[in-house]
Short mmCIF file of C-alpha atoms in Angstrom, two decimals:
data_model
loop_
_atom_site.label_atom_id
_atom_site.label_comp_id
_atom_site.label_asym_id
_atom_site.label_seq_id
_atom_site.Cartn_x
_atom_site.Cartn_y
_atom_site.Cartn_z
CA UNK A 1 -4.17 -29.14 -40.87
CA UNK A 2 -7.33 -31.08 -40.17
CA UNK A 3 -7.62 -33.42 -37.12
CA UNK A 4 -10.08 -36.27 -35.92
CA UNK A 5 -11.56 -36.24 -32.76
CA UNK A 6 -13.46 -39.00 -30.84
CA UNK A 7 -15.74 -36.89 -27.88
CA UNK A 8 -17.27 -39.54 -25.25
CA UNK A 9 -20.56 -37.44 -23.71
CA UNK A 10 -22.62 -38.77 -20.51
CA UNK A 11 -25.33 -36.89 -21.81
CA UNK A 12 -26.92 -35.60 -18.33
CA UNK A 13 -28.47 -31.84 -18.27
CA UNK A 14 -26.57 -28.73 -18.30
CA UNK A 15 -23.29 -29.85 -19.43
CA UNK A 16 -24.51 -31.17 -22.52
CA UNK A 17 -24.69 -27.49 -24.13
CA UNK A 18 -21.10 -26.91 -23.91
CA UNK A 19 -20.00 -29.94 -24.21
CA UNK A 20 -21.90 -29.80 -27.79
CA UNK A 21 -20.51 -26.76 -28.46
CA UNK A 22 -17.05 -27.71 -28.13
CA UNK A 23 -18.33 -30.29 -30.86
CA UNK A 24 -19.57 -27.54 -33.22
CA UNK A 25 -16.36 -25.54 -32.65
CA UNK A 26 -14.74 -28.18 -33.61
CA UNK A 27 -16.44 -29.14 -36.96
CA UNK A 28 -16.68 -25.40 -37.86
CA UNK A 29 -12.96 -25.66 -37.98
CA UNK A 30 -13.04 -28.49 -40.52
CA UNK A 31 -12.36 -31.32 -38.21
CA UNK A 32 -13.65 -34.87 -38.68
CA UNK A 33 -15.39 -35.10 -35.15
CA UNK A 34 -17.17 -38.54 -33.32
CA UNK A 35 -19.88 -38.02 -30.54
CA UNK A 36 -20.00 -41.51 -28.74
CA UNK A 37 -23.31 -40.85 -27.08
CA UNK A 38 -26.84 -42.38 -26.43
CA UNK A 39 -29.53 -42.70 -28.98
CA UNK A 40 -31.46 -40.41 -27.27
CA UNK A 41 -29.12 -37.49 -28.31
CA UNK A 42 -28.82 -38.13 -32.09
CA UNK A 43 -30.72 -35.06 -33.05
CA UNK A 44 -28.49 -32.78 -30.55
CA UNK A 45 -25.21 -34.12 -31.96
CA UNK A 46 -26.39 -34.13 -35.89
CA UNK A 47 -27.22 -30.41 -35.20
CA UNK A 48 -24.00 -29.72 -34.50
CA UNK A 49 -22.60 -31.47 -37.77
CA UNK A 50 -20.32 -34.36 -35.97
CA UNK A 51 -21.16 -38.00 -36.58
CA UNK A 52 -22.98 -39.99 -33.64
CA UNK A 53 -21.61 -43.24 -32.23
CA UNK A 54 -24.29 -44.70 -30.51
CA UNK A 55 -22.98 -46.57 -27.28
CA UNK A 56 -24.07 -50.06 -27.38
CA UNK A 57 -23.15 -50.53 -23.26
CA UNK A 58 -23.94 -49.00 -19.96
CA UNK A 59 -20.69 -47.70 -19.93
CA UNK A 60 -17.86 -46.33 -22.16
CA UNK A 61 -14.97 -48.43 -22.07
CA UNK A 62 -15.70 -51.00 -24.93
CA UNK A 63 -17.41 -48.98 -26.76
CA UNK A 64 -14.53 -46.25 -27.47
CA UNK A 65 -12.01 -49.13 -27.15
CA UNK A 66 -13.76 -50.39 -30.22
CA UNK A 67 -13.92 -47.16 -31.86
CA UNK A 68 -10.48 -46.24 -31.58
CA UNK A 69 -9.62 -49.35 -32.81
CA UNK A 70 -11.77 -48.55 -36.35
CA UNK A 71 -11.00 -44.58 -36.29
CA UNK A 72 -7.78 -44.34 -34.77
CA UNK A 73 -8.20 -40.56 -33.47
CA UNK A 74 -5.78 -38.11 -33.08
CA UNK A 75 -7.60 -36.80 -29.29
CA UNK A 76 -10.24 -38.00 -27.18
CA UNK A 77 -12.39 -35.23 -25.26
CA UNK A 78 -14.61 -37.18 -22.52
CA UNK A 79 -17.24 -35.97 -20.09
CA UNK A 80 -15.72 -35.15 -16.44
CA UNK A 81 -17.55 -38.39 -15.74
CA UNK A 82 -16.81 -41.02 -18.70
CA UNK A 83 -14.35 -42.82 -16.38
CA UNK A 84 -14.50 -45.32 -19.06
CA UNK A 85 -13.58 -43.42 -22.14
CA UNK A 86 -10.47 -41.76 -20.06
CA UNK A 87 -9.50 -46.07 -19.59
CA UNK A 88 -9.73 -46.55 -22.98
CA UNK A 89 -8.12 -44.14 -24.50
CA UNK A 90 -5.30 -44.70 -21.82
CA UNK A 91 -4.94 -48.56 -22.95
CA UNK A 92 -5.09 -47.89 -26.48
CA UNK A 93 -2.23 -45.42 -26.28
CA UNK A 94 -4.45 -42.52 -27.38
CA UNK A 95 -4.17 -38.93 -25.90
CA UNK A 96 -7.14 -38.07 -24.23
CA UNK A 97 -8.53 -34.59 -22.32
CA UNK A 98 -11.49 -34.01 -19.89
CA UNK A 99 -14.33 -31.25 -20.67
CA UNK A 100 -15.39 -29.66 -17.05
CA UNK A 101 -18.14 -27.80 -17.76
CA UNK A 102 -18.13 -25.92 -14.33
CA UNK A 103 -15.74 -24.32 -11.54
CA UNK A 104 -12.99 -26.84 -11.46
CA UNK A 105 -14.34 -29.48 -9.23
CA UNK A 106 -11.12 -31.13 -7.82
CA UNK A 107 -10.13 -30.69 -4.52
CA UNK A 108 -6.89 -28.61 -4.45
CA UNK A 109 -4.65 -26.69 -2.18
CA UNK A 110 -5.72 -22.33 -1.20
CA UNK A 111 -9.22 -23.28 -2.68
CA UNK A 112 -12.35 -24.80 -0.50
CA UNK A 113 -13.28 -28.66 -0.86
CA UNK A 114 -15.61 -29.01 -3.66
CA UNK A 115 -19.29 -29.76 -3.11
CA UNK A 116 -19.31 -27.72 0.13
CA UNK A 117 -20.51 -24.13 -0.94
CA UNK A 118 -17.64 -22.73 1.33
CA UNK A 119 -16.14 -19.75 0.37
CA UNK A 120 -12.37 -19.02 0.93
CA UNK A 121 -10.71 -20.08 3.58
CA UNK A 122 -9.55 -16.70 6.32
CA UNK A 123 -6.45 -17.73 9.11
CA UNK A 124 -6.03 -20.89 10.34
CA UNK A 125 -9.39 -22.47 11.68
CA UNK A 126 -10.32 -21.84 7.48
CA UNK A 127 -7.31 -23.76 6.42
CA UNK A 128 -8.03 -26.44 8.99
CA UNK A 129 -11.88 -26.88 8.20
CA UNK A 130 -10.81 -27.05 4.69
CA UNK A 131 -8.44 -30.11 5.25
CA UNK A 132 -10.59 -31.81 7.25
CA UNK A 133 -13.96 -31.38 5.40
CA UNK A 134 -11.49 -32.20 2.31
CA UNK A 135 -10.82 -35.46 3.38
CA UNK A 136 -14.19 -36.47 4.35
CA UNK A 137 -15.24 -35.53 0.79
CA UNK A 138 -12.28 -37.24 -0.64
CA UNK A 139 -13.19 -40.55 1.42
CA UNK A 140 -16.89 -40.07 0.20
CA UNK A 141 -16.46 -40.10 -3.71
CA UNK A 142 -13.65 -42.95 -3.59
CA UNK A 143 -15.77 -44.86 -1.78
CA UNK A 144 -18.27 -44.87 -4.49
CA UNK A 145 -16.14 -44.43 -7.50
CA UNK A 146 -12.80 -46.11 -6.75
CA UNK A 147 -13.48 -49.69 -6.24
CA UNK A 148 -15.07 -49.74 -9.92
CA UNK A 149 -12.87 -47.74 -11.60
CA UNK A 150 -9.73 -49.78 -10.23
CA UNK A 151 -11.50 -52.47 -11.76
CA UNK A 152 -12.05 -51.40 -15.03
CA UNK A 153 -8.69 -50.42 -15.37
CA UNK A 154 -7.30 -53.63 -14.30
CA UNK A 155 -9.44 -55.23 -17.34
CA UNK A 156 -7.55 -53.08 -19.51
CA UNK A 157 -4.36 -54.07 -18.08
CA UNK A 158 -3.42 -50.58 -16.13
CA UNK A 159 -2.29 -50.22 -13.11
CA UNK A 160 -4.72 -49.07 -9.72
CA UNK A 161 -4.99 -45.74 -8.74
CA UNK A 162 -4.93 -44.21 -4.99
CA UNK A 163 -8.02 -41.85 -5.61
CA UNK A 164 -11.09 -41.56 -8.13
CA UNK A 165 -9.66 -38.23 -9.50
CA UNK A 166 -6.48 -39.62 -10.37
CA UNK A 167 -7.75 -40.65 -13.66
CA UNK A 168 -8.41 -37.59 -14.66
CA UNK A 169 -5.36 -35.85 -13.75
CA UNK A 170 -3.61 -38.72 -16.01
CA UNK A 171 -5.29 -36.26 -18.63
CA UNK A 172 -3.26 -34.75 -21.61
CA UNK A 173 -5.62 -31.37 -20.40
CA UNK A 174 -8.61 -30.26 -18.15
CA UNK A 175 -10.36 -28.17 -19.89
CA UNK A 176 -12.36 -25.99 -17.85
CA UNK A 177 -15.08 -24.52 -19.51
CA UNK A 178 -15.42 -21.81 -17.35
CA UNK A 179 -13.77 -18.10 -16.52
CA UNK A 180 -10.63 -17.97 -14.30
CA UNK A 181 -12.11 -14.90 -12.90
CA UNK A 182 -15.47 -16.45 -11.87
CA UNK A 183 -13.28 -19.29 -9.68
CA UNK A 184 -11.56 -19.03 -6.81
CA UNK A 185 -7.92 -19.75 -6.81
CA UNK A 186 -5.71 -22.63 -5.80
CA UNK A 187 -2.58 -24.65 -6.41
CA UNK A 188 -3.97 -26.64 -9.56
CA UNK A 189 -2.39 -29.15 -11.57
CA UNK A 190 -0.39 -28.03 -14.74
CA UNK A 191 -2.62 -30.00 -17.25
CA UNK A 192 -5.01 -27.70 -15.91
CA UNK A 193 -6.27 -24.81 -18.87
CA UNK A 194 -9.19 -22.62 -18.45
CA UNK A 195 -10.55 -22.15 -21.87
CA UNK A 196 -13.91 -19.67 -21.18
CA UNK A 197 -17.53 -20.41 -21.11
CA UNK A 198 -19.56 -21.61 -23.61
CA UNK A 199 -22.66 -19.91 -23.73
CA UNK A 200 -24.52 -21.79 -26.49
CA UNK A 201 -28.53 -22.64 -25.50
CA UNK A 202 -29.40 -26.57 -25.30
CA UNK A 203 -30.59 -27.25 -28.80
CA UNK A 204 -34.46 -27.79 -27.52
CA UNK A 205 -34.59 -23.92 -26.50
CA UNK A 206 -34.00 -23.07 -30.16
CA UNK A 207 -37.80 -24.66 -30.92
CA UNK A 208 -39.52 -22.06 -29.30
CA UNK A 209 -39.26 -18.07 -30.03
CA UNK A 210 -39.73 -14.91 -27.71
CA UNK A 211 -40.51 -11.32 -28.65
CA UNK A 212 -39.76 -8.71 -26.26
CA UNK A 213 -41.87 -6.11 -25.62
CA UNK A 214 -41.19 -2.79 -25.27
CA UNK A 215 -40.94 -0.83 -21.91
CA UNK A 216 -42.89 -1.61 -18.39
CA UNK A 217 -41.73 -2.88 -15.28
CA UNK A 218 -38.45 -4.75 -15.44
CA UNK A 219 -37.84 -7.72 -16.70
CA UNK A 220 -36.92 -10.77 -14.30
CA UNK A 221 -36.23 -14.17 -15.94
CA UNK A 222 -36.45 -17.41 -13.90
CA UNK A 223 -34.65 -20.82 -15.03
CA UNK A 224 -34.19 -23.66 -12.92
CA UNK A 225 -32.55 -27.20 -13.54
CA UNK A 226 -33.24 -28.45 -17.10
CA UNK A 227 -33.51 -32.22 -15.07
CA UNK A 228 -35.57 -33.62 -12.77
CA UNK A 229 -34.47 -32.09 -9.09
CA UNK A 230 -37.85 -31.63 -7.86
CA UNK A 231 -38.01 -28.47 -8.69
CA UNK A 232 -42.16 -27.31 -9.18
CA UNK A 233 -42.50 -26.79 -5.92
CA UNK A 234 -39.69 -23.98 -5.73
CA UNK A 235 -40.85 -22.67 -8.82
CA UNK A 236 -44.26 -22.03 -7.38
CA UNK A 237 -42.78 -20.07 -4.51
CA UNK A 238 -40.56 -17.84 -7.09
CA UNK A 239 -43.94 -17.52 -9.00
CA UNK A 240 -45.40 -16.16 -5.79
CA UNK A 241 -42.97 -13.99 -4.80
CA UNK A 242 -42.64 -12.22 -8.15
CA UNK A 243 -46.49 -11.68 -7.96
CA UNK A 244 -45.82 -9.54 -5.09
CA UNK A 245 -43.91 -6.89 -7.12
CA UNK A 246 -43.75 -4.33 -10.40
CA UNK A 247 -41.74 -6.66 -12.44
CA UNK A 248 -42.82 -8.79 -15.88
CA UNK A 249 -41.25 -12.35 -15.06
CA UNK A 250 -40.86 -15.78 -17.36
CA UNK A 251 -40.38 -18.59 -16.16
CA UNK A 252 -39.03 -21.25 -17.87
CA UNK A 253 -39.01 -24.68 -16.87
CA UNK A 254 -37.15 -26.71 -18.89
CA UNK A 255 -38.00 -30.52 -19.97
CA UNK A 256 -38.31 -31.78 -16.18
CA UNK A 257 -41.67 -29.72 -15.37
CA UNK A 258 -44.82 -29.18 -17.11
CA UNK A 259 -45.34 -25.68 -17.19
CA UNK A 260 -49.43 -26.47 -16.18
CA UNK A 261 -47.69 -27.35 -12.49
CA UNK A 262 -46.59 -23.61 -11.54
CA UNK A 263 -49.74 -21.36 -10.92
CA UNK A 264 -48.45 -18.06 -11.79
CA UNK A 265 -49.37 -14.50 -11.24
CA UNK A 266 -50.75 -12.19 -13.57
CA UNK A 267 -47.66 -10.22 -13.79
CA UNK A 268 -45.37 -13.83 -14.67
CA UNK A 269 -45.64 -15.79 -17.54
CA UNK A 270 -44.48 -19.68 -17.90
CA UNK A 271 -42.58 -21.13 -20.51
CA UNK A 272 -41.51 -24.45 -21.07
CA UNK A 273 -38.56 -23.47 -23.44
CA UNK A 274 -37.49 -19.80 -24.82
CA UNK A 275 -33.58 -18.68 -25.86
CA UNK A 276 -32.43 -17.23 -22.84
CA UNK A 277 -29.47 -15.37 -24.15
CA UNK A 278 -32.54 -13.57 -26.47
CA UNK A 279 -34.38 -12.68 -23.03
CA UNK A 280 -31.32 -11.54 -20.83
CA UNK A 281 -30.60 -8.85 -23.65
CA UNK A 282 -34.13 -7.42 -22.01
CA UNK A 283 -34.02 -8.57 -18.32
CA UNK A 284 -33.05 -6.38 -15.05
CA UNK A 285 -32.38 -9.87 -13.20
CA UNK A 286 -32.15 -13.97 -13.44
CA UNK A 287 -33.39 -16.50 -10.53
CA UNK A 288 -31.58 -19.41 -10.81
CA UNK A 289 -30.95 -22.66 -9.52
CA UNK A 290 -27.06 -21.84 -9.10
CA UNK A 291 -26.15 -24.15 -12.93
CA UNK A 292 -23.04 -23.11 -14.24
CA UNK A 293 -24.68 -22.66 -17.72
CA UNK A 294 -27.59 -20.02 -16.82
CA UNK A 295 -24.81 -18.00 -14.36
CA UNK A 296 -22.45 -17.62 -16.99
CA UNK A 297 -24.98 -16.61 -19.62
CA UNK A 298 -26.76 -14.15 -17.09
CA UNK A 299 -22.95 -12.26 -15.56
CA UNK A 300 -21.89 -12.64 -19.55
CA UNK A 301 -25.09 -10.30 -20.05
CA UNK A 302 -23.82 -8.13 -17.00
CA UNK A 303 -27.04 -9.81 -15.56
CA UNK A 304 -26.98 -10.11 -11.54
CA UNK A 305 -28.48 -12.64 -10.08
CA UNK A 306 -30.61 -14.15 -7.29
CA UNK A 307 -29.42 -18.29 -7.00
CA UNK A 308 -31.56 -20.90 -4.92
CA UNK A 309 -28.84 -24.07 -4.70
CA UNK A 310 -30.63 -27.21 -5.47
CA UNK A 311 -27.33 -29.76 -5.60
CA UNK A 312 -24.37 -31.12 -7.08
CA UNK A 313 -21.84 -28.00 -7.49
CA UNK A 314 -24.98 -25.67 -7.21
CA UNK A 315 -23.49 -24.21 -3.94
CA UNK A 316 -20.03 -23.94 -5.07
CA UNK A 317 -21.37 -21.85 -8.29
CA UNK A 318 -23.35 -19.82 -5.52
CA UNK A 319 -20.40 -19.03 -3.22
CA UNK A 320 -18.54 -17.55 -5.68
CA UNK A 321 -21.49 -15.33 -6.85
CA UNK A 322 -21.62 -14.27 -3.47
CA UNK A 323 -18.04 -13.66 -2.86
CA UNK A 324 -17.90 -11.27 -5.80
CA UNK A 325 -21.01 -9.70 -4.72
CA UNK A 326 -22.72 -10.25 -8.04
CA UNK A 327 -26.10 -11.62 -6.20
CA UNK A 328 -28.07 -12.94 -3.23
CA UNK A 329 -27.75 -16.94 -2.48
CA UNK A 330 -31.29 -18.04 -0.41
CA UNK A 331 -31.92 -21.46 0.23
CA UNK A 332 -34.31 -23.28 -1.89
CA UNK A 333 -36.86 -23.76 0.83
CA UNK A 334 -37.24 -19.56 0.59
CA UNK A 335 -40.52 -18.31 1.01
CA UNK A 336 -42.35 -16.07 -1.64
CA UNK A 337 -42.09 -13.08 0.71
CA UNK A 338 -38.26 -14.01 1.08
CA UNK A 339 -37.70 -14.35 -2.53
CA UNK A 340 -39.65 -10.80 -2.98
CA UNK A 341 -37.41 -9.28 -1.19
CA UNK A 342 -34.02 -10.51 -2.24
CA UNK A 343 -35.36 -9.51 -6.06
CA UNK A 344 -36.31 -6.04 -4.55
CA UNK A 345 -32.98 -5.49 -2.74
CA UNK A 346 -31.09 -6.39 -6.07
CA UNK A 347 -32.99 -4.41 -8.56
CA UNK A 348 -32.43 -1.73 -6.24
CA UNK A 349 -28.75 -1.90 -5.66
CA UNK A 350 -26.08 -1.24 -7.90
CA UNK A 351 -23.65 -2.70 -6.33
CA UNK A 352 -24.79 -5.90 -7.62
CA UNK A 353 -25.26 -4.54 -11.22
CA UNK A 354 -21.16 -2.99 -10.64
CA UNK A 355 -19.92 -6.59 -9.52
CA UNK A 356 -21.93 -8.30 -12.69
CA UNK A 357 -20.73 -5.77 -15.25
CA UNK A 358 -17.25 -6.22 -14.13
CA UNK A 359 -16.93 -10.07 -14.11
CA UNK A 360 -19.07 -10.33 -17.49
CA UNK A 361 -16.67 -8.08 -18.86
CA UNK A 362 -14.26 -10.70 -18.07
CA UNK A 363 -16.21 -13.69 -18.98
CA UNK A 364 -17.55 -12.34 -22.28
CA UNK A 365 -13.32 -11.98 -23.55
CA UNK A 366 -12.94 -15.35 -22.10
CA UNK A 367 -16.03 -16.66 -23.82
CA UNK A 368 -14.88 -14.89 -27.30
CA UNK A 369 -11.30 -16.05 -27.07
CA UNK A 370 -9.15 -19.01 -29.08
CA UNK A 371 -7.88 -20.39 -25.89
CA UNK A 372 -10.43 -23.51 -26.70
CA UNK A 373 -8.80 -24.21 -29.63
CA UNK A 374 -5.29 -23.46 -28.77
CA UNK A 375 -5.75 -26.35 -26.60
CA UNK A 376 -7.29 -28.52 -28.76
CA UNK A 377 -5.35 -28.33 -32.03
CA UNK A 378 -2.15 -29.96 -31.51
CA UNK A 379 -0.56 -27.52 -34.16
CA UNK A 380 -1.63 -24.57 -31.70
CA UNK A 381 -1.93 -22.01 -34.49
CA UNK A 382 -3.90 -19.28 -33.65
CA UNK A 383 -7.63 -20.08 -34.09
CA UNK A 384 -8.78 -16.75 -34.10
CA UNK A 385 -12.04 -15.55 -32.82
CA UNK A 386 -15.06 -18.73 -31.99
CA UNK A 387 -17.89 -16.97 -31.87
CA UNK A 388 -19.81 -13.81 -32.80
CA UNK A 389 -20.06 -10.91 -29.75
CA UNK A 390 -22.49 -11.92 -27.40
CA UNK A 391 -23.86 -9.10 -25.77
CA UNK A 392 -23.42 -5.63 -25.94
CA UNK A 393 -22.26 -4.24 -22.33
CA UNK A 394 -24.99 -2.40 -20.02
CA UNK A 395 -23.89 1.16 -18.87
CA UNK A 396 -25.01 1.44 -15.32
CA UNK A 397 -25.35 4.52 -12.90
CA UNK A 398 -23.84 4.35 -9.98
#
């Protein structure tokens, strides 16, 4: 049985990718799927064979209001963000899930507050700093979400809510686009599904090709934010620190830099766009800001890495790497000679390559299975297999 589907995108860096690719999932299966989305995106979502809605507003509500009202969709998949799409659908009577296209980024019980980069907690002074670092992040993002949101929803005739995050647990699902094993635990909600990475590249990195060459030193691929986080100047110091060892690196930078602003070594080359799931079939290693997108795709290709947080949940990604020793976390600020030798350390211990291979074991069956689906098809057949394999597993010595 065929469905329709009505997906409200923010459009805003990395979690475009999988968002989209829940999108071409979705049409591959036959569905009749809606991307209500900016302008600027039209080529991104016609790519993926799903009709664009452009949205006429700054935000969402009126705009899928209006739609739903014309289409009358059987589910509507928002952005973790599209507070306004989640009120819609709500008013209108429409089921409606959330895409997180990270770590699960509510604050819950046995896990660390969100946005902190804290590992787990360990006896009670972790439990308390938890609660109380909790709060003051809970008080932060109702503070600048809340008094909208409460609202908008009163313009639509719903009731207030206590906390910002409370509209998304009013959810059908969360959909977490990410790997159980890769998160830490904690007491979450039942709407709560992890449904496994999706590793598709962002639909500009398919313009540009790479051809490996064979042999040499080993192969260390660099990829920071694919927006604007003033970035060039930490690229330069990863450019300089590569320069100081045998190893071939690339360096791509994505939309937000001009690949003219990073002065790179002889031994480094820099790329505005390549396919980095093509590269990391080649590469020994992957610097990286800490984005949930470029992690996944580097432990998926039993890939350790070497993450620089930058912002948002960068930290949060990067405590988990480091709690399953699968890489070194520096601060952005790192010198070259500090970057040198975190790269250095990890090429040269396998521990790091042991912890990768294990959790992209795990993440590659996540990635591969119909859990996605499942979820989304309110029949809840079996889907079968989404995608082709994605990387063949590295044997290392130990």
């Amino acid at each position: 049985m065929k469905y329709s589907y009505l997906v409200a995108l923010t459009g805003n860096g990395g979690p475009v990718p999988p968002e989209l690719g829940v999108v071409r999932r979705l049409v591959r299966r036959g569905h009749r799927v809606t991307v209500l989305a900016e302008e600027s995106m039209a080529a991104e979502v016609t790519d993926t064979g799903a009709r664009l809605r452009p949205r006429a507003g700054v935000g969402f509500a009126r705009d899928t209001a209006d739609e739903i009202d014309s289409e009358r969709p059987d589910l509507v998949l928002t952005s973790y963000f599209a507070f306004g799409a989640m009120v819609a659908a709500q008013a209108c009577g429409v089921p409606f899930s959330v895409l997180m296209t990270g770590v699960y980024p509510l604050q819950v019980e046995g896990a660390p507050p969100p946005e902190t980069g804290f590992g787990p907690a360990h006896g009670p002074v972790g439990r308390l700093r938890d609660r109380l670092v909790g709060t003051l992040v809970q008080r932060q993002w109702d503070q600048g979400l809340l008094p909208q949101l409460n609202a908008l929803r009163e313009g639509f005739g719903l009731e207030r809510l206590a906390h910002y995050q409370d509209q998304a647990q009013l959810a059908h699902r969360q959909l977490v686009l990410s790997s159980a094993a890769f998160d830490f635990p904690g007491q979450r909600p039942h709407g709560v599904r992890y449904v496994g990475p999706i590793l598709d590249d962002p639909h500009w990195a398919g313009e540009t090709s790479w051809t490996a060459t064979d042999g040499g030193d080993p192969l260390v691929l660099v990829s920071l934010s694919t927006t604007a986080q003033g970035q060039a100047e930490c690229l330069q110091r990863i450019a300089e620190g590569l320069g100081r060892l045998l190893v071939r690196g690339i360096i791509t930078t994505g939309p937000a830099v001009d690949p003219a602003a990073v002065i790179a070594p002889a031994n480094v080359t820099v790329l505005q766009t390549a396919p980095h799931r093509e590269i990391m079939r080649y590469a020994s290693l992957v610097v990286t800001h800490g984005g949930h997108g470029t992690l996944m795709k580097a432990l998926a290709a039993d890939l350790p890495v070497v993450v620089l947080p930058h912002g948002r949940d960068h930290a949060d990604h990067a405590a988990r790497v480091r709690a399953h020793r699968a890489g070194i976390v520096l601060p952005r600020i790192a010198s070259p000679q500090r970057v040198a030798r975190a790269v250095r350390q990890v090429l040269r211990s396998p521990v790091y390559y042991r912890a990768a291979g294990e959790l992209g074991r795990r993440i590659r069956a996540d990635a591969l299975s119909d859990q996605l689906l499942r979820e989304l098809e309110p029949s809840g057949h079996a889907a079968g297999p989404v995608a082709e394999r994605l990387f063949s597993v590295r044997e290392m010595e130990s």
